PDB file of C-alpha atoms in Angstrom:
ATOM      1  CA  MET A 781     -40.831  16.595  31.631  1.00 36.00           C
ATOM      2  CA  LEU A 782     -37.398  16.190  30.070  1.00 35.00           C
ATOM      3  CA  PRO A 783     -34.528  16.034  32.584  1.00 36.00           C
ATOM      4  CA  THR A 784     -32.614  19.277  32.855  1.00 35.00           C
ATOM      5  CA  THR A 785     -29.232  20.140  34.294  1.00 36.00           C
ATOM      6  CA  SER A 786     -29.237  22.814  36.916  1.00 37.00           C
ATOM      7  CA  MET A 787     -26.465  25.371  36.719  1.00 36.00           C
ATOM      8  CA  ASN A 788     -25.870  24.830  40.419  1.00 39.00           C
ATOM      9  CA  SER A 789     -25.007  21.206  39.790  1.00 38.00           C
ATOM     10  CA  ARG A 790     -22.142  22.284  37.558  1.00 42.00           C
ATOM     11  CA  THR A 791     -20.923  25.332  39.431  1.00 41.00           C
ATOM     12  CA  GLN A 792     -20.430  26.492  42.953  1.00 44.00           C
ATOM     13  CA  GLY A 793     -22.114  29.554  44.354  1.00 40.00           C
ATOM     14  CA  ASN A 794     -19.264  31.816  43.223  1.00 41.00           C
ATOM     15  CA  GLY A 795     -19.579  30.669  39.598  1.00 41.00           C
ATOM     16  CA  THR A 796     -16.578  28.341  39.592  1.00 43.00           C
ATOM     17  CA  LEU A 797     -16.690  24.728  38.432  1.00 45.00           C
ATOM     18  CA  SER A 798     -17.717  22.084  40.941  1.00 48.00           C
ATOM     19  CA  SER A 799     -15.042  19.655  42.138  1.00 45.00           C
ATOM     20  CA  ARG A 800     -16.308  16.894  39.829  1.00 46.00           C
ATOM     21  CA  ASP A 801     -16.321  19.119  36.722  1.00 47.00           C
ATOM     22  CA  ALA A 802     -13.019  20.685  37.703  1.00 43.00           C
ATOM     23  CA  ALA A 803     -11.447  17.209  37.799  1.00 41.00           C
ATOM     24  CA  ARG A 804     -12.664  16.602  34.257  1.00 48.00           C
ATOM     25  CA  HIS A 805     -10.885  19.745  33.074  1.00 52.00           C
ATOM     26  CA  THR A 806      -7.444  18.995  34.512  1.00 59.00           C
ATOM     27  CA  ALA A 807      -4.506  18.505  32.133  1.00 58.00           C
ATOM     28  CA  GLY A 808      -4.236  14.849  33.167  1.00 60.00           C
ATOM     29  CA  ALA A 809      -7.907  14.164  32.448  1.00 65.00           C
ATOM     30  CA  LYS A 810      -7.703  15.833  29.035  1.00 65.00           C
ATOM     31  CA  ARG A 811      -4.526  13.919  28.185  1.00 62.00           C
ATOM     32  CA  TYR A 812      -6.100  10.608  29.228  1.00 61.00           C
ATOM     33  CA  LYS A 813      -9.178  11.280  27.106  1.00 65.00           C
ATOM     34  CA  TYR A 814      -7.031  12.217  24.096  1.00 62.00           C
ATOM     35  CA  LEU A 815      -4.790   9.133  24.331  1.00 59.00           C
ATOM     36  CA  ARG A 816      -7.776   6.857  24.877  1.00 66.00           C
ATOM     37  CA  ARG A 817      -9.360   8.068  21.644  1.00 63.00           C
ATOM     38  CA  LEU A 818      -6.206   7.028  19.754  1.00 65.00           C
ATOM     39  CA  LEU A 819      -7.424   3.435  20.136  1.00 63.00           C
ATOM     40  CA  HIS A 820     -10.879   4.137  18.683  1.00 62.00           C
ATOM     41  CA  PHE A 821     -10.557   5.094  15.013  1.00 71.00           C
ATOM     42  CA  ARG A 822     -14.332   5.012  14.504  1.00 76.00           C
ATOM     43  CA  HIS A 823     -14.692   7.855  17.000  1.00 77.00           C
ATOM     44  CA  MET A 824     -12.275  10.135  15.135  1.00 88.00           C
ATOM     45  CA  ASP A 825     -13.505  12.825  12.766  1.00 90.00           C
ATOM     46  CA  PHE A 826     -11.117  12.320   9.841  1.00 93.00           C
ATOM     47  CA  GLU A 827     -13.264  14.407   7.510  1.00 95.00           C
ATOM     48  CA  PHE A 828     -12.881  17.432   9.749  1.00 94.00           C
ATOM     49  CA  ALA A 829      -9.133  16.770  10.127  1.00 95.00           C
ATOM     50  CA  LEU A 830      -8.799  16.755   6.323  1.00 96.00           C
ATOM     51  CA  TRP A 831     -10.712  20.051   6.234  1.00 96.00           C
ATOM     52  CA  GLN A 832      -8.164  21.521   8.659  1.00 96.00           C
ATOM     53  CA  MET A 833      -5.243  20.305   6.559  1.00 96.00           C
ATOM     54  CA  LEU A 834      -6.719  21.928   3.463  1.00 95.00           C
ATOM     55  CA  TYR A 835      -7.404  25.240   5.165  1.00 96.00           C
ATOM     56  CA  LEU A 836      -3.939  25.380   6.734  1.00 96.00           C
ATOM     57  CA  PHE A 837      -2.808  26.181   3.185  1.00 93.00           C
ATOM     58  CA  THR A 838      -5.681  28.312   1.957  1.00 93.00           C
ATOM     59  CA  SER A 839      -7.038  30.076   5.074  1.00 94.00           C
ATOM     60  CA  PRO A 840      -5.331  29.104   8.358  1.00 95.00           C
ATOM     61  CA  GLN A 841      -7.338  31.770  10.224  1.00 95.00           C
ATOM     62  CA  LYS A 842     -10.431  29.567   9.831  1.00 94.00           C
ATOM     63  CA  VAL A 843      -8.615  26.670  11.511  1.00 95.00           C
ATOM     64  CA  TYR A 844      -7.825  28.750  14.570  1.00 95.00           C
ATOM     65  CA  ARG A 845     -11.342  30.150  14.611  1.00 92.00           C
ATOM     66  CA  ASN A 846     -12.460  26.580  15.201  1.00 91.00           C
ATOM     67  CA  PHE A 847     -10.093  26.372  18.175  1.00 91.00           C
ATOM     68  CA  GLN A 848     -11.945  29.363  19.627  1.00 90.00           C
ATOM     69  CA  TYR A 849     -15.271  27.561  19.157  1.00 90.00           C
ATOM     70  CA  ARG A 850     -13.847  24.519  20.959  1.00 88.00           C
ATOM     71  CA  LYS A 851     -12.900  26.701  23.914  1.00 89.00           C
ATOM     72  CA  GLN A 852     -16.471  28.004  24.088  1.00 89.00           C
ATOM     73  CA  THR A 853     -18.112  24.587  23.824  1.00 89.00           C
ATOM     74  CA  LYS A 854     -15.633  22.217  25.514  1.00 85.00           C
ATOM     75  CA  ASP A 855     -13.649  24.613  27.717  1.00 86.00           C
ATOM     76  CA  GLN A 856     -10.273  23.752  26.202  1.00 89.00           C
ATOM     77  CA  TRP A 857      -8.134  25.187  23.433  1.00 92.00           C
ATOM     78  CA  ALA A 858      -6.261  22.015  22.505  1.00 90.00           C
ATOM     79  CA  ARG A 859      -7.688  19.340  20.218  1.00 90.00           C
ATOM     80  CA  ASP A 860      -9.613  16.568  21.912  1.00 87.00           C
ATOM     81  CA  ASP A 861      -9.699  14.462  18.730  1.00 89.00           C
ATOM     82  CA  PRO A 862      -6.397  12.810  17.622  1.00 89.00           C
ATOM     83  CA  ALA A 863      -7.572  12.441  13.993  1.00 92.00           C
ATOM     84  CA  PHE A 864      -5.274  15.256  12.822  1.00 94.00           C
ATOM     85  CA  LEU A 865      -2.258  13.610  14.473  1.00 91.00           C
ATOM     86  CA  VAL A 866      -3.123  10.242  12.918  1.00 91.00           C
ATOM     87  CA  LEU A 867      -3.463  11.712   9.411  1.00 94.00           C
ATOM     88  CA  LEU A 868      -0.232  13.668   9.867  1.00 94.00           C
ATOM     89  CA  SER A 869       1.543  10.431  10.835  1.00 91.00           C
ATOM     90  CA  VAL A 870       0.210   8.723   7.709  1.00 92.00           C
ATOM     91  CA  TRP A 871       1.351  11.636   5.578  1.00 93.00           C
ATOM     92  CA  LEU A 872       4.788  11.500   7.229  1.00 91.00           C
ATOM     93  CA  CYS A 873       5.119   7.822   6.336  1.00 91.00           C
ATOM     94  CA  VAL A 874       3.975   8.243   2.729  1.00 93.00           C
ATOM     95  CA  SER A 875       6.091  11.336   2.026  1.00 91.00           C
ATOM     96  CA  THR A 876       9.199   9.791   3.608  1.00 88.00           C
ATOM     97  CA  LEU A 877       8.819   6.634   1.527  1.00 89.00           C
ATOM     98  CA  MET A 878       8.500   8.825  -1.572  1.00 90.00           C
ATOM     99  CA  PHE A 879      11.536  10.842  -0.474  1.00 86.00           C
ATOM    100  CA  GLY A 880      13.617   7.677  -0.061  1.00 87.00           C
ATOM    101  CA  PHE A 881      12.467   6.301  -3.422  1.00 88.00           C
ATOM    102  CA  VAL A 882      13.238   9.485  -5.369  1.00 87.00           C
ATOM    103  CA  LEU A 883      16.697   9.716  -3.804  1.00 83.00           C
ATOM    104  CA  SER A 884      17.381   6.005  -4.507  1.00 85.00           C
ATOM    105  CA  MET A 885      17.717   4.943  -0.874  1.00 87.00           C
ATOM    106  CA  GLY A 886      17.579   1.268   0.002  1.00 88.00           C
ATOM    107  CA  PHE A 887      14.735  -0.314   1.963  1.00 88.00           C
ATOM    108  CA  VAL A 888      16.636  -0.383   5.282  1.00 90.00           C
ATOM    109  CA  GLU A 889      17.844   3.191   4.795  1.00 90.00           C
ATOM    110  CA  THR A 890      14.299   4.366   4.045  1.00 90.00           C
ATOM    111  CA  VAL A 891      12.916   2.658   7.173  1.00 90.00           C
ATOM    112  CA  LYS A 892      15.646   4.271   9.301  1.00 90.00           C
ATOM    113  CA  LEU A 893      14.870   7.619   7.700  1.00 89.00           C
ATOM    114  CA  LEU A 894      11.175   7.148   8.448  1.00 90.00           C
ATOM    115  CA  LEU A 895      11.873   6.441  12.119  1.00 90.00           C
ATOM    116  CA  TRP A 896      14.148   9.465  12.366  1.00 89.00           C
ATOM    117  CA  ILE A 897      11.655  11.840  10.764  1.00 88.00           C
ATOM    118  CA  VAL A 898       8.647  10.598  12.751  1.00 87.00           C
ATOM    119  CA  PHE A 899      10.189  10.277  16.207  1.00 88.00           C
ATOM    120  CA  ILE A 900      12.968  12.885  16.073  1.00 90.00           C
ATOM    121  CA  ASP A 901      12.082  15.568  13.512  1.00 88.00           C
ATOM    122  CA  CYS A 902       8.340  15.653  14.144  1.00 88.00           C
ATOM    123  CA  VAL A 903       7.656  14.344  17.648  1.00 88.00           C
ATOM    124  CA  GLY A 904      10.973  14.997  19.424  1.00 92.00           C
ATOM    125  CA  VAL A 905      11.626  18.446  18.004  1.00 93.00           C
ATOM    126  CA  GLY A 906       7.913  19.214  18.288  1.00 93.00           C
ATOM    127  CA  LEU A 907       7.935  18.442  22.014  1.00 94.00           C
ATOM    128  CA  LEU A 908      10.903  20.760  22.515  1.00 97.00           C
ATOM    129  CA  ILE A 909       9.390  23.591  20.472  1.00 96.00           C
ATOM    130  CA  ALA A 910       5.960  23.217  22.099  1.00 96.00           C
ATOM    131  CA  THR A 911       7.492  23.236  25.586  1.00 97.00           C
ATOM    132  CA  PHE A 912       9.640  26.271  24.761  1.00 97.00           C
ATOM    133  CA  MET A 913       6.705  28.221  23.293  1.00 97.00           C
ATOM    134  CA  TRP A 914       4.445  27.148  26.177  1.00 96.00           C
ATOM    135  CA  PHE A 915       6.973  28.490  28.692  1.00 96.00           C
ATOM    136  CA  ILE A 916       7.711  31.731  26.800  1.00 95.00           C
ATOM    137  CA  SER A 917       4.055  32.548  26.137  1.00 95.00           C
ATOM    138  CA  ASN A 918       2.980  31.906  29.730  1.00 94.00           C
ATOM    139  CA  LYS A 919       6.002  33.747  31.129  1.00 93.00           C
ATOM    140  CA  TYR A 920       6.125  36.846  28.921  1.00 94.00           C
ATOM    141  CA  LEU A 921       3.028  37.123  26.698  1.00 95.00           C
ATOM    142  CA  VAL A 922       0.116  36.617  29.098  1.00 94.00           C
ATOM    143  CA  LYS A 923      -1.680  39.873  29.899  1.00 89.00           C
ATOM    144  CA  HIS A 924      -2.882  38.836  33.360  1.00 79.00           C
ATOM    145  CA  GLN A 925      -1.398  35.950  35.311  1.00 73.00           C
ATOM    146  CA  GLY A 926      -4.004  33.510  36.585  1.00 65.00           C
ATOM    147  CA  ARG A 927      -5.566  30.089  36.116  1.00 62.00           C
ATOM    148  CA  ASP A 928      -7.969  31.361  33.473  1.00 67.00           C
ATOM    149  CA  TYR A 929      -5.130  32.992  31.532  1.00 79.00           C
ATOM    150  CA  ASP A 930      -2.898  30.065  30.782  1.00 89.00           C
ATOM    151  CA  VAL A 931      -1.637  28.636  27.489  1.00 93.00           C
ATOM    152  CA  GLU A 932      -2.309  24.901  27.484  1.00 93.00           C
ATOM    153  CA  TRP A 933       0.714  22.767  26.626  1.00 93.00           C
ATOM    154  CA  GLY A 934      -1.504  20.652  24.373  1.00 92.00           C
ATOM    155  CA  TYR A 935      -2.490  23.770  22.454  1.00 95.00           C
ATOM    156  CA  ALA A 936       1.189  24.715  22.006  1.00 96.00           C
ATOM    157  CA  PHE A 937       1.801  21.239  20.560  1.00 95.00           C
ATOM    158  CA  ASP A 938      -1.233  21.603  18.281  1.00 95.00           C
ATOM    159  CA  VAL A 939       0.158  24.900  16.978  1.00 97.00           C
ATOM    160  CA  HIS A 940       3.428  23.134  16.167  1.00 96.00           C
ATOM    161  CA  LEU A 941       1.603  20.344  14.320  1.00 95.00           C
ATOM    162  CA  ASN A 942      -0.457  22.901  12.377  1.00 96.00           C
ATOM    163  CA  ALA A 943       2.695  24.745  11.327  1.00 96.00           C
ATOM    164  CA  PHE A 944       4.681  21.562  10.651  1.00 96.00           C
ATOM    165  CA  TYR A 945       2.173  20.105   8.194  1.00 95.00           C
ATOM    166  CA  PRO A 946       2.595  22.731   5.394  1.00 96.00           C
ATOM    167  CA  LEU A 947       6.363  22.636   5.919  1.00 95.00           C
ATOM    168  CA  LEU A 948       6.308  18.866   5.466  1.00 93.00           C
ATOM    169  CA  VAL A 949       4.195  19.019   2.308  1.00 94.00           C
ATOM    170  CA  ILE A 950       6.390  21.700   0.722  1.00 96.00           C
ATOM    171  CA  LEU A 951       9.767  20.109   1.515  1.00 94.00           C
ATOM    172  CA  HIS A 952       8.883  16.401   1.363  1.00 90.00           C
ATOM    173  CA  PHE A 953       6.319  16.351  -1.419  1.00 92.00           C
ATOM    174  CA  ILE A 954       6.228  19.383  -3.732  1.00 95.00           C
ATOM    175  CA  GLN A 955      10.015  19.701  -3.749  1.00 94.00           C
ATOM    176  CA  LEU A 956      10.348  16.050  -4.808  1.00 92.00           C
ATOM    177  CA  PHE A 957       9.236  16.953  -8.348  1.00 92.00           C
ATOM    178  CA  PHE A 958      12.320  19.168  -8.693  1.00 94.00           C
ATOM    179  CA  ILE A 959      14.851  17.632  -6.340  1.00 92.00           C
ATOM    180  CA  LYS A 960      16.748  15.130  -8.473  1.00 87.00           C
ATOM    181  CA  TYR A 961      17.392  17.076 -11.661  1.00 88.00           C
ATOM    182  CA  VAL A 962      17.060  20.689 -10.499  1.00 93.00           C
ATOM    183  CA  VAL A 963      17.508  21.239  -6.762  1.00 93.00           C
ATOM    184  CA  LEU A 964      20.493  18.916  -6.296  1.00 91.00           C
ATOM    185  CA  SER A 965      22.321  20.247  -9.348  1.00 90.00           C
ATOM    186  CA  ASP A 966      25.481  22.331  -8.954  1.00 87.00           C
ATOM    187  CA  TRP A 967      24.033  25.282 -10.859  1.00 92.00           C
ATOM    188  CA  PHE A 968      22.681  28.496  -9.403  1.00 94.00           C
ATOM    189  CA  ILE A 969      19.149  27.502 -10.392  1.00 95.00           C
ATOM    190  CA  GLY A 970      19.497  24.431  -8.146  1.00 94.00           C
ATOM    191  CA  TYR A 971      20.093  26.174  -4.851  1.00 94.00           C
ATOM    192  CA  PHE A 972      17.855  29.069  -5.890  1.00 97.00           C
ATOM    193  CA  VAL A 973      14.850  26.747  -6.328  1.00 96.00           C
ATOM    194  CA  GLY A 974      15.723  24.594  -3.331  1.00 96.00           C
ATOM    195  CA  ASN A 975      16.351  27.492  -0.958  1.00 97.00           C
ATOM    196  CA  THR A 976      13.176  29.197  -2.147  1.00 97.00           C
ATOM    197  CA  PHE A 977      11.245  26.092  -1.107  1.00 97.00           C
ATOM    198  CA  TRP A 978      12.870  26.369   2.319  1.00 97.00           C
ATOM    199  CA  LEU A 979      12.019  30.075   2.507  1.00 98.00           C
ATOM    200  CA  ILE A 980       8.349  29.392   1.765  1.00 97.00           C
ATOM    201  CA  ALA A 981       8.147  26.363   4.089  1.00 97.00           C
ATOM    202  CA  ILE A 982       9.746  28.015   7.117  1.00 97.00           C
ATOM    203  CA  GLY A 983       7.846  31.230   6.383  1.00 97.00           C
ATOM    204  CA  TYR A 984       4.623  29.227   6.549  1.00 96.00           C
ATOM    205  CA  TYR A 985       5.744  27.716   9.841  1.00 97.00           C
ATOM    206  CA  ILE A 986       6.438  31.129  11.382  1.00 98.00           C
ATOM    207  CA  TYR A 987       3.188  32.648  10.106  1.00 98.00           C
ATOM    208  CA  ILE A 988       0.922  29.790  11.231  1.00 97.00           C
ATOM    209  CA  THR A 989       2.661  29.759  14.621  1.00 97.00           C
ATOM    210  CA  PHE A 990       1.978  33.489  14.938  1.00 98.00           C
ATOM    211  CA  LEU A 991      -1.694  32.965  14.049  1.00 97.00           C
ATOM    212  CA  GLY A 992      -1.977  30.241  16.669  1.00 97.00           C
ATOM    213  CA  TYR A 993      -0.828  32.404  19.542  1.00 97.00           C
ATOM    214  CA  SER A 994      -2.486  35.600  18.332  1.00 96.00           C
ATOM    215  CA  ALA A 995      -5.810  33.689  18.395  1.00 95.00           C
ATOM    216  CA  LEU A 996      -5.577  33.542  22.190  1.00 95.00           C
ATOM    217  CA  PRO A 997      -7.320  36.686  23.495  1.00 93.00           C
ATOM    218  CA  PHE A 998      -5.339  36.773  26.746  1.00 93.00           C
ATOM    219  CA  LEU A 999      -1.921  37.081  25.065  1.00 95.00           C
ATOM    220  CA  LYS A1000      -0.188  40.362  24.231  1.00 94.00           C
ATOM    221  CA  ASN A1001       2.615  41.409  21.879  1.00 95.00           C
ATOM    222  CA  THR A1002       2.294  38.238  19.773  1.00 96.00           C
ATOM    223  CA  VAL A1003       3.652  40.203  16.827  1.00 97.00           C
ATOM    224  CA  VAL A1004       7.134  39.414  18.168  1.00 97.00           C
ATOM    225  CA  LEU A1005       6.605  35.897  16.816  1.00 97.00           C
ATOM    226  CA  LEU A1006       6.914  37.375  13.312  1.00 97.00           C
ATOM    227  CA  TYR A1007      10.362  38.855  13.981  1.00 97.00           C
ATOM    228  CA  PRO A1008      12.196  35.675  12.828  1.00 97.00           C
ATOM    229  CA  PHE A1009      11.033  36.583   9.298  1.00 97.00           C
ATOM    230  CA  ALA A1010      13.819  39.184   9.134  1.00 97.00           C
ATOM    231  CA  ALA A1011      16.498  36.627  10.031  1.00 97.00           C
ATOM    232  CA  LEU A1012      14.952  34.122   7.594  1.00 98.00           C
ATOM    233  CA  ILE A1013      15.098  36.534   4.643  1.00 98.00           C
ATOM    234  CA  LEU A1014      18.644  37.571   5.557  1.00 98.00           C
ATOM    235  CA  LEU A1015      19.744  33.932   5.688  1.00 97.00           C
ATOM    236  CA  TYR A1016      18.034  33.273   2.350  1.00 98.00           C
ATOM    237  CA  VAL A1017      19.869  36.123   0.612  1.00 98.00           C
ATOM    238  CA  LEU A1018      23.156  35.082   2.233  1.00 97.00           C
ATOM    239  CA  SER A1019      22.699  31.469   1.087  1.00 97.00           C
ATOM    240  CA  LEU A1020      22.224  32.559  -2.518  1.00 96.00           C
ATOM    241  CA  ALA A1021      25.293  34.793  -2.364  1.00 96.00           C
ATOM    242  CA  LEU A1022      27.469  32.025  -0.892  1.00 95.00           C
ATOM    243  CA  GLY A1023      26.006  29.161  -2.901  1.00 94.00           C
ATOM    244  CA  TRP A1024      24.613  27.184   0.035  1.00 95.00           C
ATOM    245  CA  ASN A1025      22.137  24.503  -0.977  1.00 96.00           C
ATOM    246  CA  PHE A1026      19.995  23.690   2.050  1.00 95.00           C
ATOM    247  CA  THR A1027      18.345  20.698   0.390  1.00 94.00           C
ATOM    248  CA  ALA A1028      21.727  19.191  -0.570  1.00 94.00           C
ATOM    249  CA  MET A1029      22.877  19.719   3.034  1.00 94.00           C
ATOM    250  CA  LEU A1030      19.715  18.040   4.322  1.00 90.00           C
ATOM    251  CA  TYR A1031      20.168  15.127   1.934  1.00 89.00           C
ATOM    252  CA  ALA A1032      23.791  14.659   3.048  1.00 90.00           C
ATOM    253  CA  PHE A1033      22.635  14.743   6.675  1.00 89.00           C
ATOM    254  CA  TYR A1034      19.913  12.165   5.974  1.00 86.00           C
ATOM    255  CA  LYS A1035      22.429   9.864   4.290  1.00 84.00           C
ATOM    256  CA  TYR A1036      24.840  10.251   7.200  1.00 86.00           C
ATOM    257  CA  ARG A1037      22.345   9.411   9.930  1.00 81.00           C
ATOM    258  CA  VAL A1038      20.814   6.363   8.215  1.00 82.00           C
ATOM    259  CA  ASN A1039      24.161   4.737   7.378  1.00 80.00           C
TER     260      ASN A1039
END
């Protein structure tokens, strides 16, 4: 006979996880497993990570549906495979090098810019946003307080990465085809095109963030995460009326912090 696993070996009499299985599901154990897999590229599913990146543009609901499947099969919402993070890091490097080349930055300036964008804009700001959203969602959006109704910090960080990727592609890749001769011009068309890119990019970020938290069945009132859309549209209209060019401001800030 084939060996079988008794349900009693995995759970206690009251249906809870045994002490051994419970230890495997702690935040520390999940974090250790995730970081350990960073050193084993052959164990990463890059094909599936590329699928996620594609569908974050075309149908982000399907990406979060997969997160629900992971919860059912592996008892965690957050990714256990760092392939998405690795590919995002590669894309950050490539797009930043392209950004520096198009804007005629020197080699040293481009390297400094790369370090800033990777460790400050993506990782540093991402840690702050993920921690803030993790705290707010667990404090105010959970329907019933309890161990089984808890937003994982790793999932909050995954939601940030999901939302950050389209923003990065729009602002650091697609915009590059227009930035030098259109967006950075002093004409109205310049800040209209540039600010429209920002509107779409940040709008994507807000929407994908909303989808991430609304996918959790134990959260309530997640529609409040769409409220920043009103402030975003108001700021967009105001920027066109006052002639603010967000891309030119970003470029000036990049030049300042790499010099």
